mmCIF file of C-alpha atoms and ligand atoms in Angstrom:
data_model
loop_
_atom_site.group_PDB
_atom_site.id
_atom_site.type_symbol
_atom_site.label_atom_id
_atom_site.label_comp_id
_atom_site.label_asym_id
_atom_site.label_seq_id
_atom_site.Cartn_x
_atom_site.Cartn_y
_atom_site.Cartn_z
ATOM 1 C CA MET A 1 3.934 -4.736 -28.801
ATOM 2 C CA GLU A 2 0.350 -4.465 -30.033
ATOM 3 C CA THR A 3 -1.167 -1.035 -30.593
ATOM 4 C CA ARG A 4 -3.891 -1.701 -28.020
ATOM 5 C CA GLU A 5 -1.372 -2.492 -25.319
ATOM 6 C CA PHE A 6 0.700 0.495 -26.254
ATOM 7 C CA LYS A 7 -2.154 3.007 -26.140
ATOM 8 C CA PRO A 8 -2.340 3.706 -22.375
ATOM 9 C CA TYR A 9 1.410 4.304 -22.301
ATOM 10 C CA LEU A 10 1.202 6.639 -25.284
ATOM 11 C CA VAL A 11 -1.605 8.605 -23.629
ATOM 12 C CA LEU A 12 0.461 8.730 -20.454
ATOM 13 C CA ILE A 13 3.559 9.971 -22.250
ATOM 14 C CA ILE A 14 1.586 12.711 -24.009
ATOM 15 C CA LEU A 15 -0.140 13.728 -20.767
ATOM 16 C CA LEU A 16 3.098 13.800 -18.818
ATOM 17 C CA ALA A 17 4.832 15.824 -21.530
ATOM 18 C CA ALA A 18 1.907 18.266 -21.573
ATOM 19 C CA ALA A 19 1.926 18.343 -17.767
ATOM 20 C CA SER A 20 5.617 19.249 -17.727
ATOM 21 C CA ILE A 21 4.985 22.098 -20.157
ATOM 22 C CA ALA A 22 1.946 23.287 -18.197
ATOM 23 C CA TYR A 23 3.961 23.107 -14.993
ATOM 24 C CA ALA A 24 6.798 25.095 -16.528
ATOM 25 C CA LEU A 25 4.548 27.775 -18.050
ATOM 26 C CA THR A 26 1.973 28.413 -15.391
ATOM 27 C CA VAL A 27 2.356 30.182 -12.073
ATOM 28 C CA SER A 28 -1.097 29.207 -10.872
ATOM 29 C CA TYR A 29 -0.293 25.526 -10.636
ATOM 30 C CA GLU A 30 -0.902 24.440 -7.082
ATOM 31 C CA ILE A 31 0.200 21.523 -5.032
ATOM 32 C CA SER A 32 -2.926 20.667 -3.138
ATOM 33 C CA SER A 33 -2.744 19.309 0.358
ATOM 34 C CA VAL A 34 -6.117 17.675 -0.125
ATOM 35 C CA ALA A 35 -5.969 13.925 0.140
ATOM 36 C CA GLY A 36 -8.686 11.587 -1.016
ATOM 37 C CA ILE A 37 -8.718 9.941 2.337
ATOM 38 C CA GLU A 38 -8.289 10.683 6.005
ATOM 39 C CA VAL A 39 -5.185 8.917 7.182
ATOM 40 C CA ARG A 40 -6.311 6.769 10.043
ATOM 41 C CA LEU A 41 -6.446 3.088 10.800
ATOM 42 C CA PRO A 42 -9.157 2.296 13.337
ATOM 43 C CA HIS A 43 -8.359 0.369 16.491
ATOM 44 C CA ARG A 44 -11.158 -2.077 15.725
ATOM 45 C CA ILE A 45 -12.638 -3.181 12.424
ATOM 46 C CA GLY A 46 -15.639 -5.415 13.104
ATOM 47 C CA GLU A 47 -14.165 -8.263 15.125
ATOM 48 C CA TRP A 48 -10.613 -7.455 14.004
ATOM 49 C CA GLN A 49 -8.461 -5.946 16.751
ATOM 50 C CA GLY A 50 -5.757 -3.576 15.498
ATOM 51 C CA ASN A 51 -2.305 -2.885 16.849
ATOM 52 C CA GLU A 52 0.022 -0.241 15.445
ATOM 53 C CA LEU A 53 3.442 -1.317 14.160
ATOM 54 C CA ARG A 54 6.570 0.644 15.150
ATOM 55 C CA TYR A 55 10.064 0.239 13.717
ATOM 56 C CA CYS A 56 13.460 0.880 15.323
ATOM 57 C CA GLN A 57 15.501 3.294 13.144
ATOM 58 C CA ASN A 58 18.885 2.017 14.309
ATOM 59 C CA PRO A 59 20.529 0.701 11.100
ATOM 60 C CA ASP A 60 22.009 -2.197 13.090
ATOM 61 C CA HIS A 61 18.765 -3.146 14.850
ATOM 62 C CA ARG A 62 15.680 -2.315 12.692
ATOM 63 C CA GLN A 63 13.406 -4.351 14.952
ATOM 64 C CA GLU A 64 9.623 -4.299 14.479
ATOM 65 C CA TYR A 65 7.315 -3.897 17.505
ATOM 66 C CA THR A 66 3.607 -3.675 18.138
ATOM 67 C CA ALA A 67 2.720 -0.474 20.007
ATOM 68 C CA GLU A 68 0.753 -2.293 22.742
ATOM 69 C CA ASN A 69 4.005 -3.881 23.957
ATOM 70 C CA LEU A 70 5.797 -0.539 24.238
ATOM 71 C CA GLU A 71 5.832 1.954 27.116
ATOM 72 C CA ASP A 72 7.123 4.676 24.785
ATOM 73 C CA PRO A 73 6.217 4.130 21.109
ATOM 74 C CA ASP A 74 8.904 6.647 20.008
ATOM 75 C CA THR A 75 11.901 4.969 21.660
ATOM 76 C CA CYS A 76 13.292 1.490 20.983
ATOM 77 C CA PRO A 77 13.024 -0.550 24.232
ATOM 78 C CA GLU A 78 16.224 -2.453 23.401
ATOM 79 C CA CYS A 79 18.671 0.050 21.892
ATOM 80 C CA GLY A 80 17.099 3.423 22.766
ATOM 81 C CA PHE A 81 17.052 4.646 19.156
ATOM 82 C CA GLU A 82 14.186 6.622 17.667
ATOM 83 C CA MET A 83 11.166 4.617 16.439
ATOM 84 C CA SER A 84 8.890 5.337 13.488
ATOM 85 C CA GLY A 85 5.789 4.008 11.742
ATOM 86 C CA MET A 86 8.040 3.467 8.706
ATOM 87 C CA SER A 87 10.564 0.694 8.499
ATOM 88 C CA TYR A 88 14.238 1.677 8.334
ATOM 89 C CA TRP A 89 14.322 1.144 4.561
ATOM 90 C CA GLU A 90 11.080 3.005 3.861
ATOM 91 C CA ARG A 91 12.527 5.973 5.783
ATOM 92 C CA GLN A 92 15.673 5.865 3.614
ATOM 93 C CA ILE A 93 13.794 5.685 0.322
ATOM 94 C CA LEU A 94 10.710 7.880 0.830
ATOM 95 C CA PRO A 95 10.505 11.699 1.097
ATOM 96 C CA ASP A 96 10.229 13.028 4.680
ATOM 97 C CA ASP A 97 6.644 14.224 4.336
ATOM 98 C CA THR A 98 5.321 10.803 3.340
ATOM 99 C CA VAL A 99 2.896 9.470 5.925
ATOM 100 C CA ILE A 100 2.760 5.744 6.595
ATOM 101 C CA LEU A 101 0.450 3.988 9.015
ATOM 102 C CA LYS A 102 0.523 0.260 9.612
ATOM 103 C CA LYS A 103 -1.580 -1.919 11.843
ATOM 104 C CA ARG A 104 -1.634 -5.595 12.486
ATOM 105 C CA TYR A 105 -5.207 -6.842 12.828
ATOM 106 C CA GLN A 106 -6.080 -10.056 14.578
ATOM 107 C CA HIS A 107 -9.422 -11.845 14.347
ATOM 108 C CA PRO A 108 -10.803 -14.039 17.182
ATOM 109 C CA SER A 109 -10.302 -16.954 14.728
ATOM 110 C CA GLN A 110 -6.532 -16.183 15.007
ATOM 111 C CA GLU A 111 -6.370 -14.929 11.409
ATOM 112 C CA VAL A 112 -3.928 -12.026 11.023
ATOM 113 C CA VAL A 113 -3.994 -9.255 8.433
ATOM 114 C CA LEU A 114 -1.614 -6.329 8.003
ATOM 115 C CA ALA A 115 -3.174 -3.073 6.806
ATOM 116 C CA SER A 116 -1.270 0.014 5.719
ATOM 117 C CA ILE A 117 -1.932 3.476 4.330
ATOM 118 C CA VAL A 118 0.804 5.377 2.526
ATOM 119 C CA LEU A 119 0.011 9.049 1.850
ATOM 120 C CA SER A 120 2.257 10.923 -0.558
ATOM 121 C CA GLY A 121 3.826 14.235 0.446
ATOM 122 C CA ALA A 122 4.493 17.274 -1.729
ATOM 123 C CA GLU A 123 6.886 15.184 -3.770
ATOM 124 C CA ARG A 124 4.686 12.764 -5.647
ATOM 125 C CA SER A 125 7.491 10.237 -5.957
ATOM 126 C CA SER A 126 6.592 8.807 -2.560
ATOM 127 C CA ILE A 127 4.015 6.564 -4.159
ATOM 128 C CA HIS A 128 5.162 4.158 -6.796
ATOM 129 C CA ARG A 129 4.160 0.713 -7.958
ATOM 130 C CA PRO A 130 4.179 -1.496 -4.831
ATOM 131 C CA GLU A 131 5.592 -4.275 -7.033
ATOM 132 C CA VAL A 132 8.929 -2.454 -7.045
ATOM 133 C CA CYS A 133 9.355 -2.876 -3.279
ATOM 134 C CA LEU A 134 7.973 -6.405 -3.094
ATOM 135 C CA GLN A 135 10.441 -8.051 -5.464
ATOM 136 C CA GLY A 136 13.567 -8.861 -3.533
ATOM 137 C CA GLN A 137 16.417 -11.261 -3.222
ATOM 138 C CA ASN A 138 14.346 -13.944 -1.534
ATOM 139 C CA GLN A 139 10.897 -12.882 -2.618
ATOM 140 C CA ARG A 140 9.136 -12.930 -5.949
ATOM 141 C CA ILE A 141 5.646 -12.163 -7.251
ATOM 142 C CA THR A 142 4.011 -15.342 -8.511
ATOM 143 C CA GLY A 143 0.733 -13.870 -9.771
ATOM 144 C CA SER A 144 -1.494 -10.818 -10.007
ATOM 145 C CA ARG A 145 -5.166 -10.229 -10.631
ATOM 146 C CA VAL A 146 -7.849 -7.632 -9.973
ATOM 147 C CA ILE A 147 -10.791 -8.693 -7.815
ATOM 148 C CA SER A 148 -14.059 -6.828 -7.228
ATOM 149 C CA ILE A 149 -15.239 -6.393 -3.666
ATOM 150 C CA PRO A 150 -18.963 -5.698 -3.155
ATOM 151 C CA LEU A 151 -19.543 -2.728 -0.828
ATOM 152 C CA GLU A 152 -22.789 -1.489 0.645
ATOM 153 C CA GLY A 153 -24.307 1.579 -0.978
ATOM 154 C CA ARG A 154 -21.768 1.991 -3.760
ATOM 155 C CA ASP A 155 -20.135 0.277 -6.738
ATOM 156 C CA ASP A 156 -17.797 -2.639 -6.239
ATOM 157 C CA LEU A 157 -14.252 -1.715 -5.282
ATOM 158 C CA ASP A 158 -11.537 -3.067 -7.600
ATOM 159 C CA VAL A 159 -8.430 -4.237 -5.778
ATOM 160 C CA MET A 160 -5.120 -5.522 -7.191
ATOM 161 C CA VAL A 161 -4.083 -8.797 -5.587
ATOM 162 C CA LEU A 162 -0.506 -10.048 -5.848
ATOM 163 C CA THR A 163 0.604 -13.483 -4.685
ATOM 164 C CA LEU A 164 4.115 -13.712 -3.280
ATOM 165 C CA ARG A 165 6.577 -16.476 -2.474
ATOM 166 C CA ARG A 166 9.476 -15.891 -0.108
ATOM 167 C CA THR A 167 12.177 -18.477 0.560
ATOM 168 C CA VAL A 168 14.389 -18.523 3.626
ATOM 169 C CA PRO A 169 17.360 -20.888 3.950
ATOM 170 C CA GLY A 170 17.080 -23.288 6.920
ATOM 171 C CA PRO A 171 19.568 -25.678 8.522
ATOM 172 C CA ASN A 172 21.046 -28.636 6.537
ATOM 173 C CA ASN A 173 20.435 -27.154 3.101
ATOM 174 C CA THR A 174 16.684 -26.951 3.662
ATOM 175 C CA THR A 175 14.569 -24.080 2.382
ATOM 176 C CA HIS A 176 11.505 -22.676 4.094
ATOM 177 C CA GLU A 177 8.808 -21.287 1.866
ATOM 178 C CA PHE A 178 6.399 -18.526 2.936
ATOM 179 C CA LEU A 179 3.361 -17.833 0.789
ATOM 180 C CA THR A 180 1.628 -14.500 1.187
ATOM 181 C CA TYR A 181 -0.625 -12.075 -0.650
ATOM 182 C CA TYR A 182 -0.526 -8.302 -1.031
ATOM 183 C CA ALA A 183 -3.709 -6.482 -2.060
ATOM 184 C CA TYR A 184 -3.810 -2.755 -2.811
ATOM 185 C CA TRP A 185 -5.592 0.127 -4.467
ATOM 186 C CA PHE A 186 -4.881 3.840 -4.949
ATOM 187 C CA VAL A 187 -7.075 6.671 -3.647
ATOM 188 C CA GLY A 188 -6.992 10.263 -4.887
ATOM 189 C CA LYS A 189 -9.536 13.014 -4.382
ATOM 190 C CA GLY A 190 -12.776 11.480 -5.678
ATOM 191 C CA ARG A 191 -10.867 8.705 -7.436
ATOM 192 C CA GLU A 192 -9.934 5.092 -6.861
ATOM 193 C CA THR A 193 -8.066 2.585 -8.983
ATOM 194 C CA PRO A 194 -6.110 -0.656 -8.593
ATOM 195 C CA HIS A 195 -3.886 0.349 -11.557
ATOM 196 C CA HIS A 196 -0.742 2.424 -11.169
ATOM 197 C CA ILE A 197 -0.933 3.513 -14.819
ATOM 198 C CA GLN A 198 -4.483 4.858 -14.342
ATOM 199 C CA ARG A 199 -3.307 6.886 -11.360
ATOM 200 C CA MET A 200 -0.481 8.367 -13.442
ATOM 201 C CA ILE A 201 -2.946 9.327 -16.197
ATOM 202 C CA TRP A 202 -5.265 11.022 -13.675
ATOM 203 C CA MET A 203 -2.350 12.877 -12.103
ATOM 204 C CA GLY A 204 -1.328 14.111 -15.561
ATOM 205 C CA PHE A 205 -4.938 15.088 -16.339
ATOM 206 C CA ASP A 206 -5.360 16.993 -13.050
ATOM 207 C CA SER A 207 -2.120 18.893 -13.472
ATOM 208 C CA ILE A 208 -3.010 20.009 -17.012
ATOM 209 C CA PHE A 209 -6.732 20.664 -16.875
ATOM 210 C CA ASN A 210 -7.338 21.366 -13.187
ATOM 211 C CA ARG A 211 -3.857 22.647 -12.391
ATOM 212 C CA VAL A 212 -3.703 20.808 -9.115
ATOM 213 C CA ALA A 213 -1.652 17.918 -7.813
ATOM 214 C CA HIS A 214 -3.646 16.160 -5.153
ATOM 215 C CA ARG A 215 -2.054 13.960 -2.577
ATOM 216 C CA TRP A 216 -2.592 10.317 -3.425
ATOM 217 C CA ALA A 217 -2.655 7.445 -0.996
ATOM 218 C CA TYR A 218 -2.393 3.763 -1.419
ATOM 219 C CA ILE A 219 -4.020 1.282 0.825
ATOM 220 C CA ALA A 220 -2.668 -2.205 1.213
ATOM 221 C CA VAL A 221 -3.874 -5.335 2.965
ATOM 222 C CA SER A 222 -1.628 -8.359 3.259
ATOM 223 C CA GLY A 223 -1.682 -11.787 4.847
ATOM 224 C CA ALA A 224 -0.758 -15.438 4.547
ATOM 225 C CA ARG A 225 -1.741 -18.123 2.046
ATOM 226 C CA VAL A 226 -1.965 -21.770 3.078
ATOM 227 C CA ASP A 227 -0.479 -23.312 -0.077
ATOM 228 C CA HIS A 228 -0.137 -22.745 -3.823
ATOM 229 C CA GLU A 229 -3.692 -23.969 -4.521
ATOM 230 C CA ASP A 230 -5.270 -22.020 -1.662
ATOM 231 C CA GLU A 231 -7.859 -19.442 -2.712
ATOM 232 C CA THR A 232 -9.505 -18.864 0.682
ATOM 233 C CA TYR A 233 -7.273 -15.821 1.176
ATOM 234 C CA LEU A 234 -9.465 -14.052 -1.404
ATOM 235 C CA ASP A 235 -12.398 -14.419 1.025
ATOM 236 C CA GLN A 236 -10.210 -12.965 3.764
ATOM 237 C CA ILE A 237 -9.440 -9.917 1.587
ATOM 238 C CA ARG A 238 -13.123 -9.485 0.683
ATOM 239 C CA GLN A 239 -14.277 -9.823 4.281
ATOM 240 C CA PHE A 240 -11.619 -7.513 5.737
ATOM 241 C CA VAL A 241 -11.865 -4.801 3.072
ATOM 242 C CA SER A 242 -15.679 -4.721 3.153
ATOM 243 C CA GLU A 243 -15.498 -3.989 6.902
ATOM 244 C CA PHE A 244 -12.441 -1.730 6.649
ATOM 245 C CA TYR A 245 -13.638 0.449 3.770
ATOM 246 C CA PRO A 246 -16.579 2.178 5.540
ATOM 247 C CA GLU A 247 -14.191 3.126 8.386
ATOM 248 C CA MET A 248 -12.102 5.254 6.066
ATOM 249 C CA VAL A 249 -13.373 8.785 5.740
ATOM 250 C CA MET A 250 -13.313 9.899 2.111
ATOM 251 C CA ASN A 251 -12.902 13.556 1.195
HETATM 252 ZN ZN1 LIG B 1 16.448 -0.665 18.382
#
């Protein structure tokens, strides 16, 4: 490993070690409830019409619904189990005070985008690298890059874009392929980054020098890709995020 590549990790290790010591020694260390963002997903974003997603928590059902089709968004219409904004698995993995909001947005052109906000609770483990959850038995990450999205009245926003390929077995030994993208960035109080490692460094910095641990959120936008050569999805991300961003109230 080259020294240059190693550096951020070294800085991180030192910061985290120092943070642990600071945490152990100080009584004035505070877990702040201040988030860098207000957790809300608007009903409309420009021409995009949003619909909240709800998940059945019955381990044998785990069905996904859109809230507009439900009389009671807290009760599964089929099995009567409790419903949540988190999927069954997210609820198993994440601490109880994690907040997740998900909406499915549809454009009059029939394009569909899924937007989500995950806000960490007191336990900061609720936010990790999204890559960890996206790699699965039938799904793999085929690429990643950071794109800049021009926004009015401020600097460009850097967003991490992953391309994904999921395969599902069909009848007669056929395989169906689904190509998607997953774009995300992290938001802390007064801070934004597409890099998980940068977020970890800032968290270490804040805990040592400011003695606070702010609540971080990550915002994700995902959708479909037409084929392996398709790059039009990047325009979809740019268009959606540039309309979505001003709707989010920053602290
Ligand atoms: Zn159910």
